[in-house]
XYZ file of C-alpha atoms in Angstrom:
690
model
C -24.123 0.626 -25.885
C -24.832 -0.116 -29.529
C -21.121 -0.598 -30.319
C -20.632 -3.185 -27.556
C -20.871 -6.928 -28.335
C -24.108 -8.391 -26.943
C -22.452 -10.854 -24.525
C -20.343 -8.066 -22.969
C -23.318 -5.697 -22.928
C -25.370 -8.227 -20.945
C -22.667 -8.524 -18.256
C -22.110 -4.753 -18.012
C -25.854 -4.054 -17.745
C -26.145 -6.599 -14.940
C -23.009 -5.729 -12.966
C -23.055 -1.947 -13.515
C -26.802 -1.160 -13.581
C -26.187 2.539 -12.863
C -24.486 2.944 -16.283
C -27.397 3.935 -18.505
C -25.151 5.314 -21.214
C -21.447 5.946 -21.637
C -20.040 9.420 -21.105
C -18.164 11.302 -23.884
C -14.722 10.116 -22.674
C -15.848 6.488 -22.607
C -17.544 6.852 -25.993
C -14.327 8.248 -27.469
C -12.451 5.165 -26.282
C -15.129 2.752 -27.553
C -15.349 4.575 -30.896
C -11.570 4.214 -31.284
C -12.207 0.524 -31.990
C -10.176 -0.693 -29.032
C -12.624 -3.561 -28.469
C -12.401 -4.766 -32.058
C -8.635 -4.664 -32.562
C -5.819 -6.338 -30.649
C -3.450 -3.393 -30.413
C -1.930 -2.172 -27.167
C -3.790 0.890 -25.955
C -3.256 3.700 -23.453
C -6.557 5.084 -22.164
C -5.869 8.520 -20.694
C -8.962 10.227 -19.294
C -9.518 12.219 -16.064
C -10.061 10.746 -12.603
C -13.614 9.433 -12.040
C -14.323 9.268 -15.795
C -14.950 5.526 -15.760
C -11.617 4.004 -16.796
C -12.226 0.777 -14.867
C -15.253 -0.312 -16.881
C -13.327 0.331 -20.118
C -10.573 -1.991 -18.896
C -13.160 -4.505 -17.724
C -14.750 -4.747 -21.178
C -11.414 -5.652 -22.766
C -10.892 -8.290 -20.072
C -14.382 -9.691 -20.648
C -13.766 -9.854 -24.406
C -10.578 -11.876 -23.880
C -12.255 -14.233 -21.393
C -15.427 -14.755 -23.438
C -13.174 -15.628 -26.384
C -11.657 -18.408 -24.275
C -8.658 -16.565 -22.878
C -7.488 -15.032 -19.588
C -6.922 -11.499 -18.338
C -4.905 -9.878 -15.560
C -5.889 -6.592 -13.937
C -2.722 -5.170 -12.306
C -3.016 -2.493 -9.605
C -0.340 -0.712 -7.562
C -1.839 -1.102 -4.082
C -3.410 -3.852 -1.973
C -6.327 -1.542 -1.176
C -7.122 -1.214 -4.891
C -6.673 -4.968 -5.394
C -9.149 -5.766 -2.620
C -11.631 -3.191 -3.897
C -11.467 -4.573 -7.457
C -11.769 -8.208 -6.342
C -14.978 -7.260 -4.536
C -16.240 -5.311 -7.563
C -15.367 -7.994 -10.139
C -16.790 -10.913 -8.101
C -20.136 -10.032 -9.710
C -18.817 -11.518 -12.966
C -18.880 -14.991 -11.412
C -22.652 -15.030 -11.985
C -21.700 -15.381 -15.666
C -19.286 -18.269 -15.147
C -16.135 -16.115 -15.009
C -13.676 -17.137 -12.282
C -12.325 -14.099 -10.421
C -9.272 -14.348 -8.151
C -5.746 -13.159 -7.458
C -3.706 -15.500 -9.675
C -4.190 -16.547 -13.327
C -3.392 -20.182 -12.569
C -6.828 -20.485 -10.938
C -8.776 -17.552 -12.400
C -10.074 -16.249 -15.695
C -9.766 -12.683 -14.411
C -7.046 -12.198 -11.812
C -6.423 -8.977 -9.916
C -2.757 -8.688 -8.968
C -0.630 -6.031 -7.313
C 2.401 -4.917 -9.337
C 4.809 -6.971 -7.208
C 2.809 -10.190 -7.666
C 2.654 -9.652 -11.412
C 6.425 -9.083 -11.414
C 6.917 -12.456 -9.661
C 4.660 -14.087 -12.279
C 6.906 -12.794 -15.070
C 9.960 -14.276 -13.358
C 8.864 -17.784 -12.465
C 5.523 -18.687 -14.057
C 6.127 -18.429 -17.792
C 3.669 -21.157 -18.756
C 0.910 -19.393 -16.818
C 1.890 -16.016 -18.270
C 1.733 -17.394 -21.808
C -1.917 -18.346 -21.182
C -2.806 -14.705 -20.479
C -4.199 -12.786 -23.435
C -4.753 -9.332 -21.953
C -3.021 -7.275 -19.282
C -4.854 -4.230 -17.907
C -2.645 -1.897 -15.862
C -4.480 0.434 -13.487
C -2.885 3.722 -12.361
C -0.313 3.273 -15.140
C 1.041 6.774 -14.480
C 2.746 5.274 -11.385
C 5.417 3.977 -13.758
C 7.199 7.230 -12.937
C 7.022 6.643 -9.165
C 10.298 5.803 -7.388
C 9.432 2.585 -5.545
C 6.716 0.826 -7.567
C 7.467 2.342 -10.974
C 10.550 0.219 -11.771
C 8.683 -2.929 -10.690
C 5.850 -2.552 -13.192
C 8.192 -1.152 -15.860
C 10.432 -4.231 -15.772
C 7.512 -6.638 -15.347
C 5.947 -5.239 -18.545
C 9.280 -5.512 -20.368
C 9.740 -9.133 -19.300
C 6.101 -10.022 -20.053
C 6.456 -8.693 -23.611
C 9.539 -10.899 -24.111
C 7.935 -14.053 -22.672
C 4.506 -13.540 -24.223
C 4.864 -11.384 -27.368
C 1.132 -11.758 -28.104
C 0.098 -10.269 -24.765
C -2.175 -7.279 -25.272
C -1.566 -4.355 -22.888
C -4.251 -1.853 -21.909
C -2.879 0.969 -19.757
C -5.376 3.028 -17.723
C -3.785 6.347 -16.908
C -4.170 9.961 -16.044
C -3.102 12.206 -18.919
C 0.700 12.395 -18.993
C 2.876 15.174 -20.338
C 5.052 12.854 -22.442
C 2.360 10.535 -23.764
C 4.252 10.176 -27.049
C 7.137 8.381 -25.290
C 4.714 6.028 -23.527
C 2.942 5.326 -26.814
C 6.160 4.470 -28.661
C 7.596 2.352 -25.853
C 4.437 0.258 -25.550
C 3.846 0.291 -29.325
C 0.334 1.408 -28.471
C -2.457 3.618 -29.671
C -3.401 6.418 -27.272
C -6.940 7.594 -26.647
C -7.069 10.836 -24.665
C -10.111 12.829 -23.625
C -10.590 15.689 -21.171
C -14.240 15.023 -20.302
C -14.908 14.731 -16.586
C -18.368 13.512 -15.525
C -18.296 15.992 -12.657
C -16.769 19.343 -13.700
C -13.965 20.408 -11.380
C -13.508 23.951 -10.107
C -9.914 24.513 -8.929
C -8.946 27.581 -6.905
C -6.383 28.927 -4.424
C -7.583 30.455 -1.156
C -5.392 32.403 1.222
C -5.667 33.147 4.921
C -5.661 36.915 4.381
C -8.959 36.871 2.505
C -10.567 35.396 5.636
C -8.763 37.785 8.032
C -6.892 34.998 9.764
C -3.327 33.722 10.039
C -4.425 30.145 10.642
C -4.852 27.969 7.539
C -7.105 25.681 9.589
C -9.704 28.461 9.668
C -9.756 28.394 5.877
C -10.459 24.642 6.010
C -13.341 25.346 8.418
C -14.796 27.921 6.001
C -14.715 25.415 3.151
C -16.318 22.766 5.340
C -19.074 25.192 6.363
C -19.755 25.743 2.671
C -19.830 21.964 2.152
C -22.287 21.479 5.036
C -24.542 24.206 3.668
C -24.389 22.306 0.375
C -25.389 19.084 2.187
C -21.971 17.635 1.372
C -18.612 16.683 2.884
C -14.913 17.523 2.537
C -11.564 15.751 2.235
C -8.586 17.692 3.592
C -5.003 16.791 2.718
C -2.143 17.702 5.076
C 1.482 16.638 5.120
C 1.932 14.581 8.312
C 0.074 12.263 10.661
C 0.339 14.777 13.491
C -1.211 17.478 11.316
C -4.156 15.226 10.383
C -4.926 14.829 14.078
C -4.555 18.496 14.974
C -6.678 19.601 11.996
C -9.440 17.079 12.753
C -9.519 18.176 16.407
C -9.545 21.863 15.457
C -12.383 21.404 12.972
C -14.350 19.259 15.444
C -14.159 22.072 17.991
C -15.541 24.550 15.457
C -18.358 22.177 14.431
C -19.713 21.559 17.940
C -22.471 24.167 17.698
C -23.085 23.838 13.972
C -24.450 20.308 13.700
C -27.899 18.993 14.605
C -28.786 16.625 17.437
C -29.637 13.986 14.824
C -26.217 14.399 13.153
C -24.459 14.166 16.519
C -26.297 10.924 17.223
C -24.957 9.467 13.953
C -21.430 10.732 14.682
C -21.580 9.112 18.137
C -22.494 5.744 16.608
C -19.481 5.938 14.269
C -17.226 6.931 17.192
C -18.386 3.882 19.148
C -17.570 1.632 16.185
C -14.069 3.106 16.058
C -13.525 2.544 19.792
C -14.793 -1.044 19.533
C -11.913 -2.012 17.213
C -9.093 -2.165 19.813
C -11.451 -3.648 22.415
C -12.222 -6.577 20.087
C -8.476 -7.144 19.846
C -8.072 -7.265 23.622
C -6.616 -3.773 24.101
C -8.035 -0.680 25.724
C -8.418 2.177 23.219
C -5.128 4.020 22.787
C -4.931 7.792 23.206
C -4.915 8.032 19.381
C -8.178 6.023 19.306
C -9.709 8.271 21.974
C -8.653 11.387 20.077
C -10.136 9.924 16.887
C -13.443 9.112 18.595
C -13.597 12.534 20.267
C -13.186 14.308 16.914
C -15.619 11.890 15.276
C -18.369 12.790 17.761
C -18.449 16.181 16.047
C -18.237 14.830 12.494
C -14.502 15.240 11.809
C -11.925 12.415 11.688
C -8.301 11.813 10.698
C -6.977 9.022 8.485
C -3.349 7.867 8.524
C -1.136 4.781 8.754
C -1.062 4.919 12.567
C -4.659 3.694 12.898
C -5.926 0.131 13.074
C -6.728 -1.053 9.546
C -10.315 -1.778 10.625
C -10.676 1.818 11.822
C -9.607 3.106 8.417
C -12.162 0.824 6.768
C -14.909 2.138 9.068
C -13.939 5.746 8.300
C -13.993 5.121 4.549
C -17.339 3.308 4.641
C -19.039 5.836 6.928
C -17.717 8.743 4.868
C -19.203 7.157 1.736
C -22.485 6.786 3.623
C -22.469 10.480 4.561
C -21.996 9.861 8.296
C -18.732 11.852 8.550
C -18.416 15.488 7.460
C -14.639 15.732 7.018
C -11.594 13.471 6.777
C -8.180 14.990 7.399
C -5.739 12.699 5.600
C -2.128 12.322 4.591
C -1.434 12.380 0.812
C -1.425 8.560 0.702
C -5.217 8.726 0.418
C -4.948 10.252 -3.064
C -4.305 6.708 -4.311
C -6.065 3.533 -3.352
C -9.644 3.217 -2.267
C -12.360 5.061 -4.151
C -13.147 7.869 -1.728
C -14.308 10.983 -3.564
C -15.910 14.069 -2.011
C -17.598 17.135 -3.442
C -15.031 19.363 -1.698
C -11.281 18.817 -1.430
C -8.986 21.118 0.541
C -5.216 20.807 0.094
C -3.953 22.620 3.167
C -0.294 21.608 2.775
C 1.489 21.643 -0.558
C 4.842 20.511 0.874
C 6.101 17.153 2.113
C 8.961 16.359 4.416
C 11.855 14.593 2.686
C 15.452 13.791 3.584
C 16.338 17.078 1.906
C 13.816 18.970 4.059
C 10.367 20.270 3.031
C 9.739 19.970 -0.721
C 6.801 21.243 -2.793
C 4.610 18.450 -4.135
C 4.694 17.859 -7.906
C 1.855 19.195 -10.047
C 0.914 15.586 -10.771
C 0.226 14.904 -7.069
C -1.798 18.108 -6.825
C -3.910 16.880 -9.746
C -4.400 13.490 -8.079
C -5.596 15.065 -4.824
C -7.810 17.567 -6.643
C -9.225 14.717 -8.689
C -10.913 13.365 -5.542
C -13.363 16.279 -5.744
C -16.743 15.523 -7.259
C -18.637 12.264 -6.817
C -20.036 10.696 -9.968
C -23.751 9.892 -9.588
C -24.019 12.353 -6.676
C -22.512 15.756 -7.530
C -22.952 18.122 -10.448
C -19.663 19.883 -9.638
C -16.490 19.309 -7.619
C -14.456 21.934 -5.790
C -10.741 21.766 -5.049
C -9.094 24.445 -2.924
C -5.364 24.876 -2.360
C -4.620 26.968 0.738
C -1.933 29.677 0.862
C -0.785 31.789 3.801
C -0.849 35.088 1.932
C -2.148 36.705 -1.217
C 1.399 36.824 -2.572
C 1.874 33.092 -2.002
C -1.513 32.355 -3.584
C -0.395 34.004 -6.849
C 2.701 31.754 -6.920
C 0.652 28.629 -6.177
C -1.940 29.469 -8.805
C 0.768 29.888 -11.416
C 2.425 26.608 -10.493
C -0.512 24.300 -9.755
C -3.642 25.704 -11.403
C -2.057 27.013 -14.593
C 1.088 24.844 -14.677
C 1.706 21.632 -16.592
C 2.109 18.163 -15.185
C 5.740 17.078 -15.050
C 6.995 14.550 -17.643
C 6.800 10.952 -16.426
C 10.342 9.616 -16.339
C 11.588 6.157 -15.473
C 13.133 5.932 -11.986
C 14.732 2.561 -12.707
C 18.397 3.551 -12.598
C 17.849 6.035 -9.757
C 16.495 3.169 -7.651
C 19.630 1.084 -7.075
C 17.743 -1.679 -5.321
C 15.417 -1.995 -8.319
C 18.453 -2.451 -10.595
C 19.818 -5.183 -8.301
C 16.433 -6.930 -8.098
C 15.860 -6.892 -11.841
C 19.349 -8.208 -12.618
C 18.790 -11.042 -10.123
C 15.356 -11.706 -11.666
C 16.783 -11.843 -15.184
C 19.582 -14.215 -14.200
C 17.404 -16.419 -11.952
C 14.837 -16.800 -14.730
C 17.668 -17.590 -17.231
C 16.479 -14.757 -19.511
C 19.878 -13.059 -19.195
C 23.129 -14.897 -18.575
C 25.723 -12.336 -19.595
C 26.289 -8.581 -19.192
C 25.385 -8.141 -22.863
C 22.026 -9.908 -22.426
C 21.335 -7.825 -19.326
C 22.095 -4.683 -21.315
C 19.715 -5.844 -24.030
C 16.950 -6.289 -21.417
C 17.501 -2.851 -19.859
C 17.525 -1.296 -23.335
C 13.965 -2.599 -23.763
C 12.710 -0.965 -20.570
C 11.055 2.435 -20.492
C 14.334 3.803 -19.103
C 16.245 2.340 -22.050
C 13.735 3.804 -24.497
C 13.900 7.260 -22.906
C 17.689 7.248 -22.958
C 18.034 6.195 -26.597
C 15.146 8.395 -27.802
C 16.654 11.469 -26.156
C 18.914 13.060 -28.758
C 21.139 14.681 -26.132
C 21.554 11.421 -24.166
C 21.520 8.731 -26.855
C 25.260 9.106 -27.477
C 26.006 8.273 -23.812
C 23.147 5.825 -23.262
C 24.991 2.604 -24.038
C 28.118 3.408 -22.027
C 26.092 4.790 -19.129
C 23.964 1.642 -18.942
C 27.012 -0.617 -19.267
C 28.609 1.235 -16.324
C 25.496 0.811 -14.121
C 25.191 -2.900 -14.930
C 28.889 -3.517 -14.298
C 28.749 -1.813 -10.885
C 25.637 -3.766 -9.942
C 27.188 -7.077 -11.039
C 30.309 -6.414 -8.979
C 28.156 -5.808 -5.884
C 26.004 -8.892 -6.479
C 28.973 -11.205 -7.099
C 30.865 -9.790 -4.125
C 27.856 -10.510 -1.862
C 27.519 -14.081 -3.221
C 24.150 -13.406 -4.828
C 25.378 -14.098 -8.365
C 28.302 -16.132 -9.585
C 30.155 -16.224 -12.904
C 30.355 -19.723 -14.379
C 31.675 -21.096 -17.696
C 28.085 -21.232 -18.971
C 27.308 -17.668 -17.878
C 25.906 -15.791 -14.893
C 24.019 -17.900 -12.359
C 22.222 -17.128 -9.126
C 23.577 -18.726 -5.955
C 21.191 -20.434 -3.528
C 21.086 -17.134 -1.653
C 20.393 -15.295 -4.913
C 17.504 -17.653 -5.695
C 16.075 -16.972 -2.252
C 16.120 -13.226 -2.962
C 14.656 -13.717 -6.430
C 11.667 -15.601 -5.009
C 10.999 -12.958 -2.373
C 9.838 -9.368 -2.594
C 12.493 -8.166 -0.168
C 15.062 -5.575 -1.120
C 18.634 -6.672 -1.738
C 19.713 -4.339 1.055
C 17.488 -6.243 3.509
C 18.744 -9.629 2.321
C 22.411 -8.606 2.536
C 21.955 -7.124 6.027
C 20.305 -10.331 7.222
C 23.049 -12.498 5.678
C 25.795 -10.415 7.300
C 24.016 -10.646 10.652
C 23.490 -14.419 10.590
C 27.025 -15.059 9.313
C 28.336 -13.503 12.530
C 25.748 -15.118 14.798
C 27.334 -16.826 17.796
C 24.252 -17.151 20.005
C 20.553 -16.532 19.376
C 19.142 -13.337 20.835
C 15.529 -12.653 19.734
C 15.561 -9.021 20.836
C 18.784 -8.338 18.952
C 17.373 -9.911 15.778
C 14.198 -7.813 16.042
C 16.362 -4.708 16.385
C 18.389 -5.712 13.309
C 15.210 -6.288 11.268
C 13.932 -2.855 12.289
C 16.980 -1.355 10.553
C 15.977 -2.849 7.190
C 13.826 -1.041 4.606
C 11.287 -3.891 4.454
C 9.862 -3.689 7.962
C 6.972 -1.177 8.261
C 7.995 1.205 11.019
C 6.033 2.187 14.104
C 6.424 5.950 14.428
C 6.869 8.200 17.412
C 3.782 10.351 17.984
C 5.522 13.602 18.816
C 8.429 15.181 20.604
C 7.999 13.572 23.992
C 11.022 11.976 25.666
C 12.509 9.029 23.829
C 14.352 7.868 26.934
C 11.911 4.982 27.648
C 12.851 3.459 24.273
C 16.561 3.942 24.951
C 16.232 2.367 28.413
C 14.267 -0.642 27.161
C 16.866 -1.333 24.454
C 19.699 -1.058 26.961
C 17.918 -3.620 29.175
C 18.572 -6.112 26.387
C 22.149 -5.002 25.810
C 21.204 -2.962 22.736
C 22.778 0.482 22.691
C 21.659 3.062 20.131
C 23.125 6.534 19.679
C 20.154 7.922 17.770
C 16.654 7.021 18.867
C 14.306 7.162 15.890
C 11.429 5.150 14.412
C 13.485 1.939 13.870
C 14.287 1.910 17.600
C 10.638 2.635 18.461
C 9.633 -0.260 16.213
C 12.096 -2.676 17.797
C 10.928 -1.853 21.326
C 7.239 -2.047 20.348
C 7.757 -5.506 18.821
C 9.731 -6.714 21.839
C 6.847 -5.584 24.055
C 4.349 -7.186 21.645
C 5.924 -10.651 21.964
C 5.813 -10.169 25.725
C 2.019 -9.839 25.418
C 1.715 -6.102 25.962
C -1.366 -4.504 24.397
C -1.354 -1.589 21.969
C -2.659 0.600 24.797
C 0.267 -0.322 27.035
C 2.825 0.102 24.245
C 1.539 3.540 23.276
C 1.438 4.809 26.854
C 4.935 3.559 27.626
C 6.718 4.770 24.491
C 4.546 7.512 22.881
C 4.252 5.666 19.545
C 1.493 4.973 17.028
C 0.979 1.488 18.432
C -2.105 0.712 16.311
C 0.265 -0.321 13.506
C 2.039 -2.835 15.793
C 0.133 -5.835 14.440
C 0.985 -5.047 10.837
C 4.646 -4.505 11.713
C 4.695 -7.703 13.789
C 3.178 -9.710 10.922
C 5.836 -8.451 8.485
C 8.541 -9.061 11.089
C 7.356 -12.674 11.468
C 7.815 -13.149 7.700
C 11.266 -11.541 7.843
C 12.241 -13.957 10.620
C 11.158 -16.801 8.346
C 13.310 -15.298 5.586
C 16.187 -15.147 8.099
C 15.721 -18.864 8.792
C 15.749 -19.597 5.043
C 18.907 -17.501 4.664
C 20.666 -19.494 7.371
C 19.613 -22.764 5.788
C 20.835 -21.859 2.285
C 24.144 -21.043 3.989
C 24.131 -24.585 5.408
C 23.379 -23.577 9.016
C 20.475 -25.252 10.834
C 21.353 -24.774 14.500
C 18.938 -21.871 15.066
C 16.011 -23.102 12.942
C 13.795 -23.955 15.929
C 14.557 -20.637 17.673
C 13.588 -18.752 14.523
C 10.365 -20.763 14.145
C 9.430 -19.829 17.696
C 10.252 -16.155 17.217
C 8.274 -16.023 13.971
C 5.251 -17.492 15.767
C 5.663 -15.150 18.740
C 5.632 -12.129 16.431
C 2.664 -13.434 14.448
C 0.529 -14.142 17.527
C 2.050 -11.638 19.973
C 2.763 -14.235 22.657
C 5.402 -15.517 25.025
C 6.936 -18.861 24.167
C 4.897 -20.985 26.575
C 1.516 -20.559 24.830
C 2.693 -20.906 21.221
C 1.300 -24.473 20.880
C -2.074 -23.336 22.241
C -2.573 -20.332 19.939
C -1.381 -22.328 16.927
C -3.369 -25.443 17.810
C -6.726 -23.752 18.496
C -7.965 -21.589 15.639
C -9.317 -18.151 16.546
C -8.384 -18.552 20.215
C -6.040 -15.559 20.250
C -3.424 -14.530 22.728
C -5.702 -12.896 25.322
C -7.931 -15.936 25.843
C -4.974 -18.327 25.602
C -3.189 -16.494 28.415
C -6.386 -16.390 30.494
C -6.767 -20.170 30.113
C -3.218 -20.821 31.307
C -3.588 -18.356 34.180
C -6.785 -20.083 35.376
C -6.068 -23.751 34.653
C -2.290 -23.999 34.254
C -0.280 -25.523 31.408
C -2.118 -28.868 31.346
C -5.729 -28.432 30.216
C -6.531 -32.167 29.936
C -8.198 -32.588 33.368
C -10.795 -29.896 32.705
C -14.183 -30.321 31.055
C -15.598 -28.189 28.253
C -18.032 -26.672 30.743
C -15.175 -25.656 33.058
C -13.222 -24.149 30.160
C -16.232 -21.939 29.343
C -15.768 -20.120 32.672
C -12.992 -18.119 30.982
C -14.416 -14.929 29.500
C -14.920 -15.091 25.734
C -14.873 -18.897 25.493
C -18.157 -20.417 24.308
C -19.202 -24.026 23.693
C -17.680 -24.255 20.198
C -14.305 -22.842 21.234
C -14.285 -24.922 24.433
C -14.759 -28.060 22.323
C -11.796 -27.096 20.106
C -9.626 -26.408 23.170
C -10.571 -29.732 24.762
C -9.845 -31.575 21.520
C -6.445 -29.888 21.270
C -5.549 -30.597 24.911
C -6.479 -34.280 24.649
C -4.458 -34.799 21.476
C -1.428 -32.562 22.102
């Protein structure tokens, strides 16, 4: 660490004691002088090569010099992980948080940083350094345009802002370098060497790719290690985990089984703590876990996913079968990675994953500080297919990273609204100037075959977007330029898509009487409500029948309809267990969907009010609370008024004592299961003062 300033060295030695010396990739970055100069820099080194600590040192330098730094990450899971990791810096007087207004080092998701660039210019101008984690996601369809435009706006508002991009190696690094006006430091050193190979079913005399996964896992167990397996769908994660568990029954020790059983019990305790019996998905998860194999997907309780991740890190689970979403987010490496499925289901049918995604999944193989080698295996059905896959994924090149800004129409709408709302752009020409400064604008003008059409093409896209936004009363043309309407300002200050906002406005404009079930169904049709998925191909008639009971008639019954019915049942105090059994859905995600729905209801109320309508404000407040707490209307005051009471105990109180709790003593209130002295005191205090 001889090239590191002493004050930074002291903090790194204390907070990262396992770093005895920097690896060759890290040394290459340090030797580039990136700590001494103030130039923008792209650090492109392999997964698990220690990019985070390189970004941290730049942040520490800025803070110790009296400035502020932002660490931007694409996912909440990464944000939470980094907050926990960086909290150690507070021992050295560095404030760590999620917003630069109250922190020296703030960890923000891309969307939050985007909001900062729109409405908090004074705060943004106080920031000296921006570190962008997983920068390669700039080429991703949904989040890419957000960070691309946030960077563009930040450079305009704070020209002195230094940008450090932490990235995997990209095919078109030259374009990134020129757009950011940055130096690039690339290195191919990986602390744990990675062996990549393609296996096929024929070489194991089987037609079942799951048997190949079992063979790899057996090798991992013999190596006193574990495996991560990637498959394409939730259903496949479950079937693979169950299949592997069956094969492992006779191959694990009594001591291992005891550990697996303890993890399984933790997983089953999650729904019980929430007042629900374990769902069939929970039971299936626990059953697989008892033999050392689990699945990991969005249909589990969030606490169950956290348990799986922690226990896997601790070596108490032999295999996780996961959807590709696990290739990003939490730090969860394994010595062995098996990519069973190389296709994903899209609206156009099954599509082969890009080479970049293959590299991200493979990159999970090999744990720094634990393994001396990582193994990644892609599974083919036949020898012939394995040759094709090897050519494409093992020997092929990563695809160029291209801006998805113009492809994502909603992103174009959102960024135009943001520019106008922030007064950075007040005419089509100023909007065009902004878009020209984005990565998309750079790629278009730098491309010799497209540069001739770039200006006219961009002008056409902006004009179409403006027509839509003016027509939907989001923007208005005034003598002094483009302005946002009250409705437009509401959208600008939210993270909701324009499609969602317009759908809600159209619905409330035609509202003649308030129907909570109908509103929930309408919200389930928007792109901003996380959907509760059907589990399989069982009959969807129960969903159809429940909707028709409320006068809601759907031709196609799909996940939006399943979500609407699940949320309707949720506000009628059904448990996840009851919802799953009745409708064959992944009900463990009900709480997350209900929470987001409660926020959308609040947005609906705000939409009505900016339109000058207040007659349904109270109804919407009640529905928002019902979704948040999962309760019927009568116990809303109780669950809001008594912290940590919850819907189950609140309902039990009313069932035992009735609506008026004033006549009953704290001792009597404690007769209800789960209510102790402290909670009884809070309930009594609420009842006496309500």
